[in-house]
XYZ file of C-alpha atoms in Angstrom:
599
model
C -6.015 4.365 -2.203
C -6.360 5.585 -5.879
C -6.802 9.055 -6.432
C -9.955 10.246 -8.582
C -8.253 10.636 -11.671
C -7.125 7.403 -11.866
C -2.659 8.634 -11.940
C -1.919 8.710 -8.514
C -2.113 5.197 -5.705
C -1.047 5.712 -2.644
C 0.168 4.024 0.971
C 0.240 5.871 3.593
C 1.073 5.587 7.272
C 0.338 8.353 10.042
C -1.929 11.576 9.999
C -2.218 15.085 8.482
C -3.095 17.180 11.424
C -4.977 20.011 8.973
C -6.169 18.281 5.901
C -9.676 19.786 6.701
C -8.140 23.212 6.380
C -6.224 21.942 3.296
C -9.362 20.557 1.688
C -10.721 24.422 2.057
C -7.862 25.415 -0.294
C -7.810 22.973 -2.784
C -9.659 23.822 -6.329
C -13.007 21.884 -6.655
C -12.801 18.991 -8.175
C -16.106 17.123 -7.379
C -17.577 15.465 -4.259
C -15.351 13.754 -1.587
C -16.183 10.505 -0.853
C -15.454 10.474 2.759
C -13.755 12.245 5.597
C -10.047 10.516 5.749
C -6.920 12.484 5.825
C -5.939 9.653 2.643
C -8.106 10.839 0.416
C -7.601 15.041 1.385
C -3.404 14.186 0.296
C -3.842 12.528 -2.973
C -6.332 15.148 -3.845
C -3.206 18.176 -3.036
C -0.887 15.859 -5.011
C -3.423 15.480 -7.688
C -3.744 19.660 -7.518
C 0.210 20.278 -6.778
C 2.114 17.697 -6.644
C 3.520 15.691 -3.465
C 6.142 18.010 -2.957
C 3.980 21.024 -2.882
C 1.613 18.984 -0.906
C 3.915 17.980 1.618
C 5.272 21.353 2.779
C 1.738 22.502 3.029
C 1.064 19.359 4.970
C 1.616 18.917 8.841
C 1.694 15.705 10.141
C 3.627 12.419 10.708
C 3.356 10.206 7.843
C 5.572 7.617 5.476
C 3.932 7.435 2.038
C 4.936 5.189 -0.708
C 3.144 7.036 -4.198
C 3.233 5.390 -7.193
C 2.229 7.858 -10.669
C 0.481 5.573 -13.249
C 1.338 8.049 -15.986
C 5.273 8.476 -15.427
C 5.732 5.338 -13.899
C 7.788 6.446 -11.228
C 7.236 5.856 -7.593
C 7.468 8.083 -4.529
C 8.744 7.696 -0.813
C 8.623 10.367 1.610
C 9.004 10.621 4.864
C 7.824 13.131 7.511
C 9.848 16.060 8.188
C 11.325 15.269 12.141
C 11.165 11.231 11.686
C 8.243 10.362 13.646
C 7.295 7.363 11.356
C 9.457 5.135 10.188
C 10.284 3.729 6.347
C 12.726 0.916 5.079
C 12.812 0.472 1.419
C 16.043 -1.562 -0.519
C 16.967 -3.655 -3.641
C 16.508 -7.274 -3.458
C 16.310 -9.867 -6.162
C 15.300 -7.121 -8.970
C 12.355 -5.873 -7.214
C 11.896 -2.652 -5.114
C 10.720 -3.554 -0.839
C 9.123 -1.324 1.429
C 7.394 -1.124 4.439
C 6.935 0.645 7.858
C 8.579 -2.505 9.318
C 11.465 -5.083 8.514
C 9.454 -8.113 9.239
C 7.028 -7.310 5.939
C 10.343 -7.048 4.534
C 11.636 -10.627 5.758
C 8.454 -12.413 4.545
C 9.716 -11.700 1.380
C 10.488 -14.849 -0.737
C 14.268 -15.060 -0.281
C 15.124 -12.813 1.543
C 18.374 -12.982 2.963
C 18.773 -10.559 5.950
C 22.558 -10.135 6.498
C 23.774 -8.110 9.072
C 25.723 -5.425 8.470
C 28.465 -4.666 10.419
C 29.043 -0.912 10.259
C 25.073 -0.794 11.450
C 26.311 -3.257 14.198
C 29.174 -0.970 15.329
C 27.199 2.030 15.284
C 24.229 0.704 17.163
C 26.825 -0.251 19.752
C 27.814 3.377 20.109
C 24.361 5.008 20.620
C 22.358 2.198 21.390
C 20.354 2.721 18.254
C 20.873 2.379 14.725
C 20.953 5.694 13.224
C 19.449 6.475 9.458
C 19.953 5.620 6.680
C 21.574 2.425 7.734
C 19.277 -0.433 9.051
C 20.556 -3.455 10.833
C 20.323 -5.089 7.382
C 22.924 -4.904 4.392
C 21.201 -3.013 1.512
C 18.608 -2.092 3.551
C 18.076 1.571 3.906
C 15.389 4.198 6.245
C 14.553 7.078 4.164
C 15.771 10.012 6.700
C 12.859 12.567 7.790
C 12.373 14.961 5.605
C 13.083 13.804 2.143
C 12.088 12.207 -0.846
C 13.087 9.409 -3.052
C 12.099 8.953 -6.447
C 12.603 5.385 -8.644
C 11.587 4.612 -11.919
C 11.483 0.987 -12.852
C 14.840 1.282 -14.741
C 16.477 2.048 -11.723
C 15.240 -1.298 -9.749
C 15.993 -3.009 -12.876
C 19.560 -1.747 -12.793
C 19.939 -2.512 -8.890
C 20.242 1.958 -8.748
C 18.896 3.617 -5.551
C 19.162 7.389 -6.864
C 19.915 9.905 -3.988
C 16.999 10.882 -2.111
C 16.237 14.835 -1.782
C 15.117 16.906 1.033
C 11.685 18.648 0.387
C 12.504 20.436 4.069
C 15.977 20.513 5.581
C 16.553 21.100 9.498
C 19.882 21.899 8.689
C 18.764 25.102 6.780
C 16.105 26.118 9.042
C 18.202 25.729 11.771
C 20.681 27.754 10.389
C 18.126 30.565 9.052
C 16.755 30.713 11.970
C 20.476 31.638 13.974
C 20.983 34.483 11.267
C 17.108 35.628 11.794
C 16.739 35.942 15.291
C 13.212 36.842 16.865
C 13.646 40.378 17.836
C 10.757 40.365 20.685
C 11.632 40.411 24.388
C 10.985 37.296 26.203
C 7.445 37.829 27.157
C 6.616 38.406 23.475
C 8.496 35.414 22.664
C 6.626 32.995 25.522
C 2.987 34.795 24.051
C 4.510 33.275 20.568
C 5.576 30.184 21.786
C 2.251 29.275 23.491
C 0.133 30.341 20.545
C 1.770 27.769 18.537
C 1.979 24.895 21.094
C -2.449 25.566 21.379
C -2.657 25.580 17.723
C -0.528 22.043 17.201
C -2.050 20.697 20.519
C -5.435 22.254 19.021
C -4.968 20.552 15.612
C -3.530 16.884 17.481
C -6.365 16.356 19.225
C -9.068 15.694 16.459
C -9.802 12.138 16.435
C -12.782 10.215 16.497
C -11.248 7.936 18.991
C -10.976 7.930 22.552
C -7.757 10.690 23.458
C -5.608 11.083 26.303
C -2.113 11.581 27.379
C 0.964 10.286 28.872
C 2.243 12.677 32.077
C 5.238 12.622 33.840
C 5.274 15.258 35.877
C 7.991 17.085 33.805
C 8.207 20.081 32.050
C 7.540 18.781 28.593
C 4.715 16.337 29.373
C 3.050 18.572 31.848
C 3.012 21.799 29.278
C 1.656 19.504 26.792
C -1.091 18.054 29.248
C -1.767 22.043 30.874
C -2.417 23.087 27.493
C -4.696 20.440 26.604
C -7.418 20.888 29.242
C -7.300 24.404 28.509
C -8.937 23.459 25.486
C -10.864 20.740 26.624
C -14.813 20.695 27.858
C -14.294 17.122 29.776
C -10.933 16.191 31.899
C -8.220 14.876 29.556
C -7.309 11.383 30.761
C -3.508 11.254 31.533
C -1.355 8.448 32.312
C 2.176 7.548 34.459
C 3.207 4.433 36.167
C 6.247 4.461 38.507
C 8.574 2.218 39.965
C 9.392 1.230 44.100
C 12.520 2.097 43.427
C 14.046 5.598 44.617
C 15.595 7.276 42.233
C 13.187 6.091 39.607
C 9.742 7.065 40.319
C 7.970 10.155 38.601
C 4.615 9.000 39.507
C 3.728 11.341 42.563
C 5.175 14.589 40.493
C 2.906 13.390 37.823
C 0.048 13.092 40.521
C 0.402 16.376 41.534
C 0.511 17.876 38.732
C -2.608 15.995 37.121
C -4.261 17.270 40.469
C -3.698 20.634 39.602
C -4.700 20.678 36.028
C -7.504 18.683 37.121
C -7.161 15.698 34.545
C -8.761 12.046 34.851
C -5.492 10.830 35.766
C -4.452 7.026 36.164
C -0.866 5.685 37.756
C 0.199 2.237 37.775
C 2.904 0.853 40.251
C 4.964 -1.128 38.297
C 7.027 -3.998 40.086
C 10.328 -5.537 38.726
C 8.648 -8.517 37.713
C 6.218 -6.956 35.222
C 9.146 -4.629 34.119
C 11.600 -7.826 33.573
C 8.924 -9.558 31.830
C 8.257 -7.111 29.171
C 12.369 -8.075 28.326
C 11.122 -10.968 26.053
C 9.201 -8.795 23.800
C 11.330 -6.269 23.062
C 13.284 -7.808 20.077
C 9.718 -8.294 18.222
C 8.681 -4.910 19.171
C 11.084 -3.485 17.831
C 12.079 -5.501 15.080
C 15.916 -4.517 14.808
C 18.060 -3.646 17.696
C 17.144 -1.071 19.562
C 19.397 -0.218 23.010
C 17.452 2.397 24.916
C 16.283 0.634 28.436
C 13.482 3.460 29.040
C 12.040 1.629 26.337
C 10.223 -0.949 29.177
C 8.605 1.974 31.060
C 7.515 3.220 27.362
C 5.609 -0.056 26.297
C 3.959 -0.186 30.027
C 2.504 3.427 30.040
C 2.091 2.756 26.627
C 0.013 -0.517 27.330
C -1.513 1.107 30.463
C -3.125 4.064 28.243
C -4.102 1.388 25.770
C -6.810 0.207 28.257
C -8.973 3.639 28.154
C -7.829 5.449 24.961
C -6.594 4.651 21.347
C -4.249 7.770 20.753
C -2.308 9.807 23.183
C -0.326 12.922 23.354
C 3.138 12.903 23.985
C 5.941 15.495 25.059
C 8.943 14.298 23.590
C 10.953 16.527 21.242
C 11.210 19.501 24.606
C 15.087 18.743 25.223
C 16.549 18.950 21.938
C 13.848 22.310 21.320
C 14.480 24.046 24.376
C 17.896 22.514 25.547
C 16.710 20.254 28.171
C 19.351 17.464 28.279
C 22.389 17.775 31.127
C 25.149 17.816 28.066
C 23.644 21.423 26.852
C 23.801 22.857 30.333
C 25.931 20.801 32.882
C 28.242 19.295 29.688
C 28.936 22.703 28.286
C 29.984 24.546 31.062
C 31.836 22.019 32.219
C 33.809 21.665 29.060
C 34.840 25.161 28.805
C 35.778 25.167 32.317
C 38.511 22.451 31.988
C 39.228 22.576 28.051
C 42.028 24.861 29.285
C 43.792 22.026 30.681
C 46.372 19.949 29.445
C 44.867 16.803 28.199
C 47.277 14.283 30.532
C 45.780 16.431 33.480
C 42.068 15.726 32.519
C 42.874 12.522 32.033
C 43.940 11.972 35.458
C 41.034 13.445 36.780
C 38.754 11.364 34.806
C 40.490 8.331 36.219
C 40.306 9.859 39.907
C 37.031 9.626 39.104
C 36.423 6.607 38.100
C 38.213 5.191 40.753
C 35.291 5.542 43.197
C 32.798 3.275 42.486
C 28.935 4.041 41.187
C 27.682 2.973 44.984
C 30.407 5.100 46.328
C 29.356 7.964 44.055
C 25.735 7.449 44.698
C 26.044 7.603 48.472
C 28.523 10.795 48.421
C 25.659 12.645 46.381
C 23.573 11.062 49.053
C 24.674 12.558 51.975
C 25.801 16.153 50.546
C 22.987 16.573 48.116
C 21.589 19.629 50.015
C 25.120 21.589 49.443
C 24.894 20.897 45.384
C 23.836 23.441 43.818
C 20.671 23.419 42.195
C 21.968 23.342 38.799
C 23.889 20.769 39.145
C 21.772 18.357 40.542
C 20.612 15.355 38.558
C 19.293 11.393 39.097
C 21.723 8.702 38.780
C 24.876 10.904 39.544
C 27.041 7.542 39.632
C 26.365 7.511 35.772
C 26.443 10.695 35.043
C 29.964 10.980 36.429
C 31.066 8.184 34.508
C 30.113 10.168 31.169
C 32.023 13.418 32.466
C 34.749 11.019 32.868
C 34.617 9.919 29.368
C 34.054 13.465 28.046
C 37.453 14.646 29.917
C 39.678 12.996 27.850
C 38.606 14.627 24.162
C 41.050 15.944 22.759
C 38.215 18.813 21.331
C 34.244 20.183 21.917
C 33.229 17.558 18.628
C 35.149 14.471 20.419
C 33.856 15.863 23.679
C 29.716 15.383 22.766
C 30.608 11.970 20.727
C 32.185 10.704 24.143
C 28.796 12.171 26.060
C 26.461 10.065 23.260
C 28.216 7.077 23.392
C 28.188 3.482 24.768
C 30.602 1.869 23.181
C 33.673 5.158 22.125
C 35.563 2.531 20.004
C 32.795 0.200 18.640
C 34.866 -1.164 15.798
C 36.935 -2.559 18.027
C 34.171 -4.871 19.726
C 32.494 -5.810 16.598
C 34.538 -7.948 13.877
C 34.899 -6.770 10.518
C 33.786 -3.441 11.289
C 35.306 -0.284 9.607
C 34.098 2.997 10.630
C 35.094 5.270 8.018
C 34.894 9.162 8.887
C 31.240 10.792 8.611
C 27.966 12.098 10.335
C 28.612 9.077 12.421
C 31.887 9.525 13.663
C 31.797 13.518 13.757
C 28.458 14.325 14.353
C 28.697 18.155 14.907
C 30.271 18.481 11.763
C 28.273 20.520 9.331
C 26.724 22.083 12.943
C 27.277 25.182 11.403
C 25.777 26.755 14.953
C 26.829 29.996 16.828
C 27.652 28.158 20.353
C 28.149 24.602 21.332
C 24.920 24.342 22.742
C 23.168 24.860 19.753
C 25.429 22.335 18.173
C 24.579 19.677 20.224
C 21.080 20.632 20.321
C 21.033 20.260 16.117
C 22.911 17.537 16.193
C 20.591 15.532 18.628
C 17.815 16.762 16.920
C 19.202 15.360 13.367
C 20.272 12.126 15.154
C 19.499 11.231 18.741
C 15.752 12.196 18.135
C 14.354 10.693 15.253
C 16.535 7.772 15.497
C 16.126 7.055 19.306
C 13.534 8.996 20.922
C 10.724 8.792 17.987
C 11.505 5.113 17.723
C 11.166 3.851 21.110
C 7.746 5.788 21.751
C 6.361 4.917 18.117
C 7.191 1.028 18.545
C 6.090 0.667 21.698
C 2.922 2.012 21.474
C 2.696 0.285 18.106
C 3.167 -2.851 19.771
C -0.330 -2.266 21.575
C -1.954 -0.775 19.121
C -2.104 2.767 20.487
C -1.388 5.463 17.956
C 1.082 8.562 19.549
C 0.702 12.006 18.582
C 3.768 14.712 19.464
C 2.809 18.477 19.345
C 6.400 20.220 19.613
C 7.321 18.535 16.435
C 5.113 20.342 14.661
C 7.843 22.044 12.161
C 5.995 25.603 12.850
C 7.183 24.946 16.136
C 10.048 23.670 15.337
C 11.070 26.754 12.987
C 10.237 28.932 15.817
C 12.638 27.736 18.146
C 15.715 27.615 15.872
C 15.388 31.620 15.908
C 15.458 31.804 19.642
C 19.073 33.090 21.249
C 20.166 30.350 23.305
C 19.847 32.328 26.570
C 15.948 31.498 26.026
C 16.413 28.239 25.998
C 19.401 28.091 28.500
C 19.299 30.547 31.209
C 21.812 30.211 33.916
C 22.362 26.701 34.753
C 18.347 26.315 33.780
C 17.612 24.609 30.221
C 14.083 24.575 28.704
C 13.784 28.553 30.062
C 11.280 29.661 27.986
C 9.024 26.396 28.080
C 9.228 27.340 31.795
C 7.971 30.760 31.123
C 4.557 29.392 29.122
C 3.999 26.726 31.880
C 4.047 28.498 34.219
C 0.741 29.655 33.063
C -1.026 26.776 33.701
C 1.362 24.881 36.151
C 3.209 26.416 39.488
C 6.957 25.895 39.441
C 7.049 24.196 42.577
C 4.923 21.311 41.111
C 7.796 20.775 38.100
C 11.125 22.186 39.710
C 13.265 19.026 39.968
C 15.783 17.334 38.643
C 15.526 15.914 35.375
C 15.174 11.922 35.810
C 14.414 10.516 32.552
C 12.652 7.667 31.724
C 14.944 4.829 33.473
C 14.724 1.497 35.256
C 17.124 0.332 38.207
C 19.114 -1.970 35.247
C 22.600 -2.044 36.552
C 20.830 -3.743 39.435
C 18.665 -6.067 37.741
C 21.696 -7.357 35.498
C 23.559 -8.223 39.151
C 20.156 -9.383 40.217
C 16.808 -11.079 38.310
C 18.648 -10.346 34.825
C 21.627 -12.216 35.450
C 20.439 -15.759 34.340
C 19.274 -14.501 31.095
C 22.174 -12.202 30.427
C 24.542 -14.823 31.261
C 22.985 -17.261 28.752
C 23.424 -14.463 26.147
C 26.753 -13.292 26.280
C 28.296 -16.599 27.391
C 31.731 -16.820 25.675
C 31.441 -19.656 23.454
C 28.094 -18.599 21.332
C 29.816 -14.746 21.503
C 32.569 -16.648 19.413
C 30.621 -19.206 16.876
C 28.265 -16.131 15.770
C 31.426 -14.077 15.128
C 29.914 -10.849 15.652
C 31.446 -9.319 18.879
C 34.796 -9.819 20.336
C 34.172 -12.184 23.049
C 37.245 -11.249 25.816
C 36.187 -7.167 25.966
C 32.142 -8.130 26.151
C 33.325 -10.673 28.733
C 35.729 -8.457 30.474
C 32.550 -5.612 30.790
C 30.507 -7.966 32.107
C 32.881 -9.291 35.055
C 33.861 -5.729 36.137
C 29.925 -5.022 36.018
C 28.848 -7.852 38.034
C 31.901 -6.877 40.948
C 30.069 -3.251 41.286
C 33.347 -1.693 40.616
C 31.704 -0.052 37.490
C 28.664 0.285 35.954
C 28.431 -1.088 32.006
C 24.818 -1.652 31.820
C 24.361 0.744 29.046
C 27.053 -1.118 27.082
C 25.850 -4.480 27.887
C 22.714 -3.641 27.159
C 23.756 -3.051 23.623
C 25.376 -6.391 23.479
C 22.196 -8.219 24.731
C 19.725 -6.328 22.743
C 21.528 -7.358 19.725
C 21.755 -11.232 21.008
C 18.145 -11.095 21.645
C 17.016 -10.016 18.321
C 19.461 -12.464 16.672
C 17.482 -15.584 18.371
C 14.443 -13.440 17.861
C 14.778 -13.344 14.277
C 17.620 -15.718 13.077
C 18.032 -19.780 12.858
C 20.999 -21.434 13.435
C 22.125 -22.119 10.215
C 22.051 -17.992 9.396
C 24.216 -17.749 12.301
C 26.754 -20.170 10.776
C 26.492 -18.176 7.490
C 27.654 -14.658 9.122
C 30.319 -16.885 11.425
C 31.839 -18.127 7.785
C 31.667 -15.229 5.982
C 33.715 -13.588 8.660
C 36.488 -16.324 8.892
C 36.416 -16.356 5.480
């Protein structure tokens, strides 16, 4: 779109929530020609520039501006990473796009992988900004800017990009300016802005509805919604045969209660499995996270009645909802005290049992657990206490807790992890308490470069756009000046999310263990999966693509198949990285990458 003076064209992915209040504000400046969000942001840049238009702004958006008069163009990315940008230097012109495969329909475009992306993806099972699976390829990290004139593409320069708005300074404002209200005044805050961001997310002129899974996060988001609604709000869950893995009758009752148009799907194996093959287009680089199959199918499922839908992600790294801010914590402080040789016996006592003989202890004295310290899937949640008992500190601690792969550049050839974010993410977590540490850090990381991803790609995929209130940064600000025993309280995260849905939603309905979003897939790998896997990580093609070590993914995968642990996180990894390749690669590239690494 060009603006009305004729300086400023834009592209522009994703939505400003208030540009009808911000077209109030701007100076007039002649008739608008229609009602799009588009025209109401070149208009602010025209008035104050896109800076000064983008903190005023809130939204999820990438935007790519290019200024006729300087000759200087623009990319900027939304503030928590909810839409994605690549951008890079190839051939002496400047690429970008929202995806990579605009970028590999460029005319020679060469695509090589890079190997510290490679070794890092195997750690957290996605591949965290700026790095993309590609060499010179780069995603612009939420919440900055980058500027290039055309002397900088000409000189193959990518100039630092800046940060227009920094979660590392509001977090840390936020700890030195605590909100000084009790709790009730803070849950009255809270829930004013959640209505006003859930007010302001759903205007559309397209059907709207929203996905529920009977959790806190989703079912605040959903409670809140009808409360401003004149007509049910359709909501949306499927869930699986499986025990252990099915949220569908929480989210049942719940919609019941709230009194939405609510609509479940039982999902079998076989239309989970088969959604496998379409992952490595979906997602267009690797991408490691298996709650990623349920995403696409509630994703496709709300597809059929409404073209944008409400999510509640963002809750657990807000409100400290994951087990590592409660369970991890206190656990960590507990035995830190120990010599390390001691914990490291313990963490091999533990993993001496085996995940079924785990599963079927919890089994049978679940009832005398306390409450706290319940969770789903305790087989593999044990094996990442485990892991975390043997860090030598709180920072090596969390890395072992986020990993997949601890010691990725050992699996992946030529890989060098130098020290960094990457490899020490808490540092520059300049927080108060290791919960809020692990909270920022997720929140920089884990976040934008898992969570955001897998929703926004799936429901991409089907052409369903996703909207998620609790990122609104006012939100967002808010929470960073809570103490932490609002968020944490007892062995209870998400506290004072509690305390505001509780106005809409009895505890009883929501008061459960956190499950996730997860599929049975250490079974399915022993079971339906095993073909496929198999053909993957067979030994031979492991060693003439010469990206992984072939005798430790091997060596995985035959202690996996036995029982005796459970590495389908890891292999998952591995696969979803073999998958892409024959998504995306021929032969002969293969035999390129395989040369350049003897060589």
């Amino acid at each position: 779109m060009l603006s009305d003076c004729g300086r400023y064209c834009m592209v522009f992915n994703g939505e400003i929530y208030n540009h009808l209040e911000l077209r109030k504000e701007l100076p007039p400046a002649g008739a608008w020609r229609g009602h799009s969000d588009s025209e109401t942001l070149l208009r602010a840049v025209t008035a104050w520039g896109l800076e000064h238009a983008l903190t005023k702004a809130v939204g999820m958006f990438a935007i790519a501006l290019w200024d006729l008069k300087a000759r200087t163009l623009i990319l900027a990315r939304d503030r928590l990473g909810e839409k994605p940008l690549y951008f890079g230097l190839h051939g002496g012109a400047l690429l970008f796009a929202s995806e990579l495969k605009a970028l590999r329909a460029y005319p020679g475009f060469k695509g090589e992988v890079d190997r510290q992306a490679l070794a890092l993806f195997l750690r957290y099972g996605a591949i965290p900004a700026p790095h993309s699976i590609y060499q010179g390829i780069f995603k612009l990290q939420p919440g900055m800017l980058l500027e290039l004139s055309p002397a900088d593409v000409l000189n193959n320069h990518l100039p630092a990009p800046k940060a227009y708005w920094s979660l590392s300074a509001i977090a840390q404002a936020g700890q030195r300016n605590r909100f000084s209200g009790d709790a009730a005044e803070a849950a009255d805050e809270l829930e004013r802005l959640l209505r006003q961001s859930i007010a302001g997310q759903m205007l559309a002129d397209v059907p709207l509805g929203a996905f529920l899974s009977g959790g806190i996060d989703s079912s605040a988001i959903v409670g809140m919604m009808q409360a401003q609604s004149a007509r049910p709000v359709k909501t949306f869950t499927i869930g699986f045969h499986e025990g252990g893995y099915d949220e569908a009758q929480q989210a049942r009752a719940v919609a019941s209660h709230i009194g939405t148009e609510h609509t479940e799907l039982y999902v079998t194996a076989k239309q989970a499995l088969a959604v496998i093959p379409r992952l490595p287009s979906l997602y267009d680089e690797p991408f490691a996270d298996v709650s990623q199959i349920p995403t696409f199918l509630v994703s496709e499922l709300a597809k059929s009645q409404v073209t944008v839908c409400l999510s509640g992600d963002g809750g657990d790294e807000l409100f400290g909802g994951y087990n590592r801010y409660v369970a991890g914590a206190r656990l960590w402080r507990r035995l830190a005290w120990m010599p390390r040789r001691a914990r490291t016996s313990l963490a091999a006592a533990i993993g001496a049992v085996s995940p079924s003989g785990w599963e079927a202890a919890f089994e049978r004295f679940g009832p005398l657990i306390p409450k706290g310290w319940r969770v789903n899937t305790p087989a593999a949640k044990l094996q990442k206490v485990a892991d975390m008992l043997t860090a030598a500190s709180p920072e090596e601690a969390y890395l072992r807790l986020v990993s997949q792969w601890p010691r990725p550049e050992l699996v992946v050839r030529g890989a060098h992890l130098e020290a960094g974010p990457h490899s020490d993410p808490l540092r520059g977590a300049h927080m108060p308490d290791f919960e809020h540490q692990m909270m920022y850090a997720d929140a920089l990381t884990y976040l934008p470069d898992d969570i955001l991803v897998k929703v926004d790609r799936a429901a991409m995929g089907v052409s369903l756009e996703t909207r998620v209130p609790m990122l609104d940064h006012r939100i967002v600000e808010f929470t960073w000046r809570l103490p932490l025993g609002m968020k944490i309280h007892g062995s209870q995260g998400k506290w004072l999310l509690r305390r505001v849905l509780d106005r809409y939603v009895p505890p009883s309905l929501v008061d459960r263990p956190k499950a996730g979003f997860a599929v049975p897939l250490d079974a399915w790998l022993r079971g339906p999966l095993r073909a496929w896997a198999e053909g993957l990580l067979e030994s031979k093609k492991l060693e003439e693509q010469g990206y992984f070590e072939p005798a430790l993914v091997t060596a995985r995968w035959e202690e996996h198949l036995t029982g005796r642990r459970n590495w389908s996180n890891q292999l998952w990894c591995v696969l979803m990285f073999q998958a892409w390749l024959s998504e995306h690669h021929t032969a002969p590239f293969r035999q390129r990458a395989h040369e350049k690494t003897l060589g």
